[in-house]
GROMACS .gro file of C-alpha atoms in nm:
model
  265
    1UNK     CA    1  10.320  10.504   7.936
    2UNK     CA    2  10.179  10.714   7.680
    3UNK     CA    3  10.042  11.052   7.697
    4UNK     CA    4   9.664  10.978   7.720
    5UNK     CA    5   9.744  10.732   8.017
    6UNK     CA    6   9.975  10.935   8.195
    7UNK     CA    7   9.726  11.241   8.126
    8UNK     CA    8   9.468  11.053   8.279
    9UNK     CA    9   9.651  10.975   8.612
   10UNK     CA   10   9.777  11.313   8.646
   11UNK     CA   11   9.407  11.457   8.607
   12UNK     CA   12   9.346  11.218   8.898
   13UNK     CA   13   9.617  11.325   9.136
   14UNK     CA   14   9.564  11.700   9.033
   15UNK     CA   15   9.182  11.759   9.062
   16UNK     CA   16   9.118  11.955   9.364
   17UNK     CA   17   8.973  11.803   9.643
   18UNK     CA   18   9.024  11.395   9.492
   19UNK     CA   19   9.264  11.291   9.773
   20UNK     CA   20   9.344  10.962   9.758
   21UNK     CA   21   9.108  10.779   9.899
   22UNK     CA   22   8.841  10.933   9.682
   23UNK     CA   23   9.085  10.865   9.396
   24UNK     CA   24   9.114  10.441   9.507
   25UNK     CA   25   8.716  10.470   9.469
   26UNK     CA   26   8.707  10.589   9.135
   27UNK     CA   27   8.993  10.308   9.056
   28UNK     CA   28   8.834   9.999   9.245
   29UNK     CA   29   8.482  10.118   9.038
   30UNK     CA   30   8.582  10.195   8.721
   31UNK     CA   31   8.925  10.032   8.647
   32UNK     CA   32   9.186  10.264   8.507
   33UNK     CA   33   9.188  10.630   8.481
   34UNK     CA   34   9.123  10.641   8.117
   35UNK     CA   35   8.804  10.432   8.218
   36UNK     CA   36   8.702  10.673   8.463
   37UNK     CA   37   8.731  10.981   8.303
   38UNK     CA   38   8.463  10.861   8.006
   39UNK     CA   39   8.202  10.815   8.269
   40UNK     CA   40   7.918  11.056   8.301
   41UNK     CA   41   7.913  11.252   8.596
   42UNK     CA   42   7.628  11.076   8.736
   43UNK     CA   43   7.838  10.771   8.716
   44UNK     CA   44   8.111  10.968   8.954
   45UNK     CA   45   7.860  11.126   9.182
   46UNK     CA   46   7.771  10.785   9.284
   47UNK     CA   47   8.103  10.702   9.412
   48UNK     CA   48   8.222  11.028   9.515
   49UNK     CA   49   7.912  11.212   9.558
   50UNK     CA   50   7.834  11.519   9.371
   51UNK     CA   51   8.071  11.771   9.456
   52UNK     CA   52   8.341  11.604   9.375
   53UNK     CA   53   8.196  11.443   9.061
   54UNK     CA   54   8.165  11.822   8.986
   55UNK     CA   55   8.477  11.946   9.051
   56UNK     CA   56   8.572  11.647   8.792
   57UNK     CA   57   8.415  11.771   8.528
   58UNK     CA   58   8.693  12.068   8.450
   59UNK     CA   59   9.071  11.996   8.404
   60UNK     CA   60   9.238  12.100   8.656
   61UNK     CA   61   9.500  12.411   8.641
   62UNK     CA   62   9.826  12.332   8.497
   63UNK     CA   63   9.738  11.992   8.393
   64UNK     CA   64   9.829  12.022   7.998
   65UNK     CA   65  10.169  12.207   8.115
   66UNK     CA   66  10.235  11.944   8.385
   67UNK     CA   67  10.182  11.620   8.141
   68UNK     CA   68  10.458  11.795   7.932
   69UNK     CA   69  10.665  11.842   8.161
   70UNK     CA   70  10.657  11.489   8.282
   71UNK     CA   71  10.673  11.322   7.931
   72UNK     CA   72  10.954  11.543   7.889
   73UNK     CA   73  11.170  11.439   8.188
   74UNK     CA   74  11.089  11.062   8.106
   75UNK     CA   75  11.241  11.143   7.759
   76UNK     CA   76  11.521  11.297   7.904
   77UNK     CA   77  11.722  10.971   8.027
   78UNK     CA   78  11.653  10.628   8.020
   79UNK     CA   79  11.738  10.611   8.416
   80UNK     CA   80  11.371  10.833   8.483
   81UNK     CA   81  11.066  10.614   8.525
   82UNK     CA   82  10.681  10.671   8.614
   83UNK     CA   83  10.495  10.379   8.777
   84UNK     CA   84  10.146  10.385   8.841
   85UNK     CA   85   9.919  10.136   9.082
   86UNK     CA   86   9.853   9.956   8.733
   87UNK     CA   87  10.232   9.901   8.670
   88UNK     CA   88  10.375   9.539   8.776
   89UNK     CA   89  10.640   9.693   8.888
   90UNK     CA   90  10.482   9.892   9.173
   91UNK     CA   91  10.617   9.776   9.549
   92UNK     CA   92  10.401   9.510   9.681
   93UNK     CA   93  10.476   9.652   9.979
   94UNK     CA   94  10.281   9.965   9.918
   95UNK     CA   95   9.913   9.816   9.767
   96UNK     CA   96   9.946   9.644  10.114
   97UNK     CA   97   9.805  10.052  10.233
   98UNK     CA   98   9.504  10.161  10.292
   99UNK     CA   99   9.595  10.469  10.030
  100UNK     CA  100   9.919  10.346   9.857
  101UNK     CA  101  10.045  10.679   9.573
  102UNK     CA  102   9.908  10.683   9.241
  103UNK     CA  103  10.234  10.746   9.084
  104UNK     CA  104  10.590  10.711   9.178
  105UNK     CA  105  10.867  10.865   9.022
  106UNK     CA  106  11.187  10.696   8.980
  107UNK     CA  107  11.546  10.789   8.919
  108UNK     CA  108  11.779  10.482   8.874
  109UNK     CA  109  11.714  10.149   8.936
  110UNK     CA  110  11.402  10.058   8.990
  111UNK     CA  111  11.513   9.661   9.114
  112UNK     CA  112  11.597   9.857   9.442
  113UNK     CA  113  11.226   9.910   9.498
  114UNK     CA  114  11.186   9.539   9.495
  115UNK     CA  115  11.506   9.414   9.708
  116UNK     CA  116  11.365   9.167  10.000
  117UNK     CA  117  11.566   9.332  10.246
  118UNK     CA  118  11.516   9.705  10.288
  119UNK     CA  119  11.662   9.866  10.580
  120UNK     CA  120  11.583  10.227  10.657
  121UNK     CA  121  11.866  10.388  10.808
  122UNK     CA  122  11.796  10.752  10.925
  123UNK     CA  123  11.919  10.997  11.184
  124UNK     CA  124  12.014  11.344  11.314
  125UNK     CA  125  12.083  11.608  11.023
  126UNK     CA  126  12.392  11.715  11.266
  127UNK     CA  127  12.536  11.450  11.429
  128UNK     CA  128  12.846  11.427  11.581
  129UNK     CA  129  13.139  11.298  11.380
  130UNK     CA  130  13.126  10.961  11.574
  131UNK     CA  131  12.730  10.978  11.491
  132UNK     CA  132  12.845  11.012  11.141
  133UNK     CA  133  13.104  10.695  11.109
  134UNK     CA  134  12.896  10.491  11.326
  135UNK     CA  135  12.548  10.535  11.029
  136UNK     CA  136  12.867  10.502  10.741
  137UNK     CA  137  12.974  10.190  10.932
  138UNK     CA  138  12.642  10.027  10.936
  139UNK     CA  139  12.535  10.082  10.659
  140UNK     CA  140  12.834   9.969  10.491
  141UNK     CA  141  12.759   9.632  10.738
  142UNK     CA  142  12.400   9.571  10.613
  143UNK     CA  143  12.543   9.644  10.273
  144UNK     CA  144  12.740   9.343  10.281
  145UNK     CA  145  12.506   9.150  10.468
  146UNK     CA  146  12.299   9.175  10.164
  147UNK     CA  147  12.039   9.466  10.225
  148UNK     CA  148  11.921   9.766  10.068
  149UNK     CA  149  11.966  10.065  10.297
  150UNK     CA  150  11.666  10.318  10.214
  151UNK     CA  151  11.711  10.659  10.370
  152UNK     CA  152  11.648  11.074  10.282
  153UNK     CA  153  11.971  11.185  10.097
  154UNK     CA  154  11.949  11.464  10.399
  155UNK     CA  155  12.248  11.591  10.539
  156UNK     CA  156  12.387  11.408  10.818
  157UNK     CA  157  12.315  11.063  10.921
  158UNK     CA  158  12.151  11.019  10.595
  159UNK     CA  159  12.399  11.122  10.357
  160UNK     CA  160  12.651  10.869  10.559
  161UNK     CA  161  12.376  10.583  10.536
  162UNK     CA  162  12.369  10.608  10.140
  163UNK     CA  163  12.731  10.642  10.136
  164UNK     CA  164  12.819  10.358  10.315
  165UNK     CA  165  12.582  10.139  10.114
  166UNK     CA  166  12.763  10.243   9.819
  167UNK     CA  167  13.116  10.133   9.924
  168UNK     CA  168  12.973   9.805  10.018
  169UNK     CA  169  12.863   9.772   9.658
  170UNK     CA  170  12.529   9.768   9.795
  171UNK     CA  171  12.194   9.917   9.603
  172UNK     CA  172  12.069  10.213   9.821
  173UNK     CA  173  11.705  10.385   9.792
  174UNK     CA  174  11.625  10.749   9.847
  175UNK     CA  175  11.293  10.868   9.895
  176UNK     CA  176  11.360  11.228   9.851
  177UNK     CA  177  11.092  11.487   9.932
  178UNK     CA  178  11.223  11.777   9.641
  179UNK     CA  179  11.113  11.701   9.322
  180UNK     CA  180  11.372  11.505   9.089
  181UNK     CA  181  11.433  11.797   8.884
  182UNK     CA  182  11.655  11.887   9.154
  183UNK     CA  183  11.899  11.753   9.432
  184UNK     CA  184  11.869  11.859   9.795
  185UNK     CA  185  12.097  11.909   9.944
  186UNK     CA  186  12.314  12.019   9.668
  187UNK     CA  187  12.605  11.899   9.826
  188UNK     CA  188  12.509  11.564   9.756
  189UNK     CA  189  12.422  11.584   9.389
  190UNK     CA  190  12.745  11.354   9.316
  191UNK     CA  191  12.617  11.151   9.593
  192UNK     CA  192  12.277  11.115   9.359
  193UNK     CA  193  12.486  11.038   9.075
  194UNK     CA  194  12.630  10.767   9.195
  195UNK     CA  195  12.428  10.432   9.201
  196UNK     CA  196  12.179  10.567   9.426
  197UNK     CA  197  11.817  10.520   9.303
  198UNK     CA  198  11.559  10.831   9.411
  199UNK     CA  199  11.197  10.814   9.485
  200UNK     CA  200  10.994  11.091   9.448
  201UNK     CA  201  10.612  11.085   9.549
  202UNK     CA  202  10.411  11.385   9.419
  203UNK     CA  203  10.183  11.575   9.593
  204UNK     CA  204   9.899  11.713   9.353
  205UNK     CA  205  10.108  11.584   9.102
  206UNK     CA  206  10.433  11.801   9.195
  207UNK     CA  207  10.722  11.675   9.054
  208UNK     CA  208  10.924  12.025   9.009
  209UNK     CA  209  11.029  12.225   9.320
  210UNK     CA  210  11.285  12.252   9.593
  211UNK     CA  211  11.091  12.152   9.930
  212UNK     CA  212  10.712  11.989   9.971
  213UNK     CA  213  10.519  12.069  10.235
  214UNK     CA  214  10.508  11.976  10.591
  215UNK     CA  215  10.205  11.801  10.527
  216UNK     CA  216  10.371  11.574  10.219
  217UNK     CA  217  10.680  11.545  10.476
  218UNK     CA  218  10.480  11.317  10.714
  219UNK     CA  219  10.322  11.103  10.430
  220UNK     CA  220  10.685  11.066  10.297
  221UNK     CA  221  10.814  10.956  10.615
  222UNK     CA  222  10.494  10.714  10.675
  223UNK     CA  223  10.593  10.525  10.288
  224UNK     CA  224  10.937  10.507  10.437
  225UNK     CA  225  10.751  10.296  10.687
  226UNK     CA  226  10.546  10.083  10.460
  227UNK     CA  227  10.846  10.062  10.211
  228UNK     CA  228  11.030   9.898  10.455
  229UNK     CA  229  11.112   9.559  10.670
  230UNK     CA  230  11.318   9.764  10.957
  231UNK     CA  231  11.463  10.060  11.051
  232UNK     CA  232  11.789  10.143  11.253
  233UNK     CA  233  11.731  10.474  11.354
  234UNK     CA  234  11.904  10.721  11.621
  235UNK     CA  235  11.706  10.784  11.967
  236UNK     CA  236  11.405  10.529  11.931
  237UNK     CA  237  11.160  10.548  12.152
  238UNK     CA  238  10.948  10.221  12.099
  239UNK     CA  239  10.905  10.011  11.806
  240UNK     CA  240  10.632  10.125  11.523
  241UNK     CA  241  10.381   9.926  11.401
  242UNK     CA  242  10.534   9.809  11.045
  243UNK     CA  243  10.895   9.733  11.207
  244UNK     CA  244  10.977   9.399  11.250
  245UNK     CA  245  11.315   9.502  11.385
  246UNK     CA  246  11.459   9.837  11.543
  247UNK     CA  247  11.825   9.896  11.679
  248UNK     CA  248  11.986  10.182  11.821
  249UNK     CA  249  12.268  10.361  11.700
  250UNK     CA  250  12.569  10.246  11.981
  251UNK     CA  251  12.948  10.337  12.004
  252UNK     CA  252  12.991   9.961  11.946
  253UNK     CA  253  12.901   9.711  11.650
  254UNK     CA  254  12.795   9.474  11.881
  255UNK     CA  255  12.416   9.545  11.791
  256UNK     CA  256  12.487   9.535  11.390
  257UNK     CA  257  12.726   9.196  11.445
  258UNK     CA  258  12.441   9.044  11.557
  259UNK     CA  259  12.139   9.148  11.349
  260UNK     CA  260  12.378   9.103  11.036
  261UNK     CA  261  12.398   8.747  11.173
  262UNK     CA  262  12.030   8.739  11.171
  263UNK     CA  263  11.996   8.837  10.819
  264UNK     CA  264  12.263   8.591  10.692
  265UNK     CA  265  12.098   8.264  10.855
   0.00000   0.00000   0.00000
């Protein structure tokens, strides 16, 4: 991606007020954003109306300083990555959404995005120590069954999930809500390090800072959803739409034995 294209998506996630529905619009009308952004804002008003088309019409604040930045942190290893809805290597999963991110940023390998059998894998931030080897053990179990165990890189049951992926030899997937500039919690920056592809989604284009908003925190959590074919998650109530399978954490491996079976057939 070079800089006029990734400037041009980054105007489109930045610009006040062009959520992303209003943002799919523009795309479905007038093709990519380098398309859309040589239209005359009578052209825009008639998709978005006129206040929006409006507020299109100026660059938004700290766009220059944020393509830098970005181009810069793609430059700086060969592991970062920037796919937009136009890339082929997007997640089918996620144009399957009503409002699937214009941009995903990636750190590691980007294969894991596309594994067939994603698990998600998420718990308690302080479980107790049997909580703890019971998410490792799992996850170290779906890992061999031949999944790819997506969870938070949070403390707790999520740290254990990615770790037990990894000493399966299993790819893992992180969707992280910090930026990538940064690993939270910092504990777990050798857990980062180690095989473990992150996903960041920006809100307004953030890619820099330690925590995202509550509001981002949901949407994060919903992708997790869409990103996914199940989830094995501590104290579940009922099963959510996009699940095809749920289990619940147990003292026993009874539950796993059998849904690893499952997966195997």
């Amino acid at each position: 991606m070079d800089r006029e294209e990734l400037g041009a998506w980054l105007r489109l996630l930045l610009t006040p007020g062009l959520g992303p529905v209003a943002a799919h619009r523009l795309l479905t009308a007038f093709g990519l954003p380098t398309t859309i952004w040589q239209q005359p804002v009578a052209a825009h008003a008639a998709v978005v109306g006129p206040a929006l088309a409006h507020a299109m019409r100026e660059a938004p604040s700290g766009w220059s300083i944020q393509c830098e930045q970005t181009l810069a942190w793609l430059q700086s290893s060969p592991a970062h990555q920037l796919l937009s809805l136009a890339d082929p290597r997007y997640p089918q999963e996620l144009l399957q959404v009503s409002d699937p991110p214009l941009l995903l940023y990636v750190d590691g390998d980007v294969g894991a995005l596309h594994h067939p059998q994603k698990l998600a894998i998420v718990g308690s931030r302080n479980p107790t120590p049997a909580g703890l080897a019971h998410a490792r053990q799992f996850a170290h179990a779906m890992g061999e069954a031949g999944s790819c165990v997506v969870s938070g890189l949070a403390l707790g049951v999520d740290g254990a999930a990615h770790q037990g992926a990894l000493e399966a030899g299993a790819p893992t997937l992180a969707l992280v809500g910090t930026g990538l500039d940064q690993t939270y919690p910092a504990r777990h920056r050798d857990l980062a390090r180690d095989r473990l592809a992150a996903l960041h989604v920006p809100e307004a284009g953030r890619r820099e800072g330690r925590r995202d908003a509550e509001g981002h925190e949901a949407r994060r959590v919903r992708l997790d959803d869409d990103l996914v074919c199940a989830r094995l998650q501590s104290q579940i109530d009922r099963l959510r739409p996009r699940q095809r399978v749920s289990l619940l954490l147990r003292p026993d491996l009874r539950a796993i034995e059998k849904y690893t079976r499952r997966i195997r057939r």
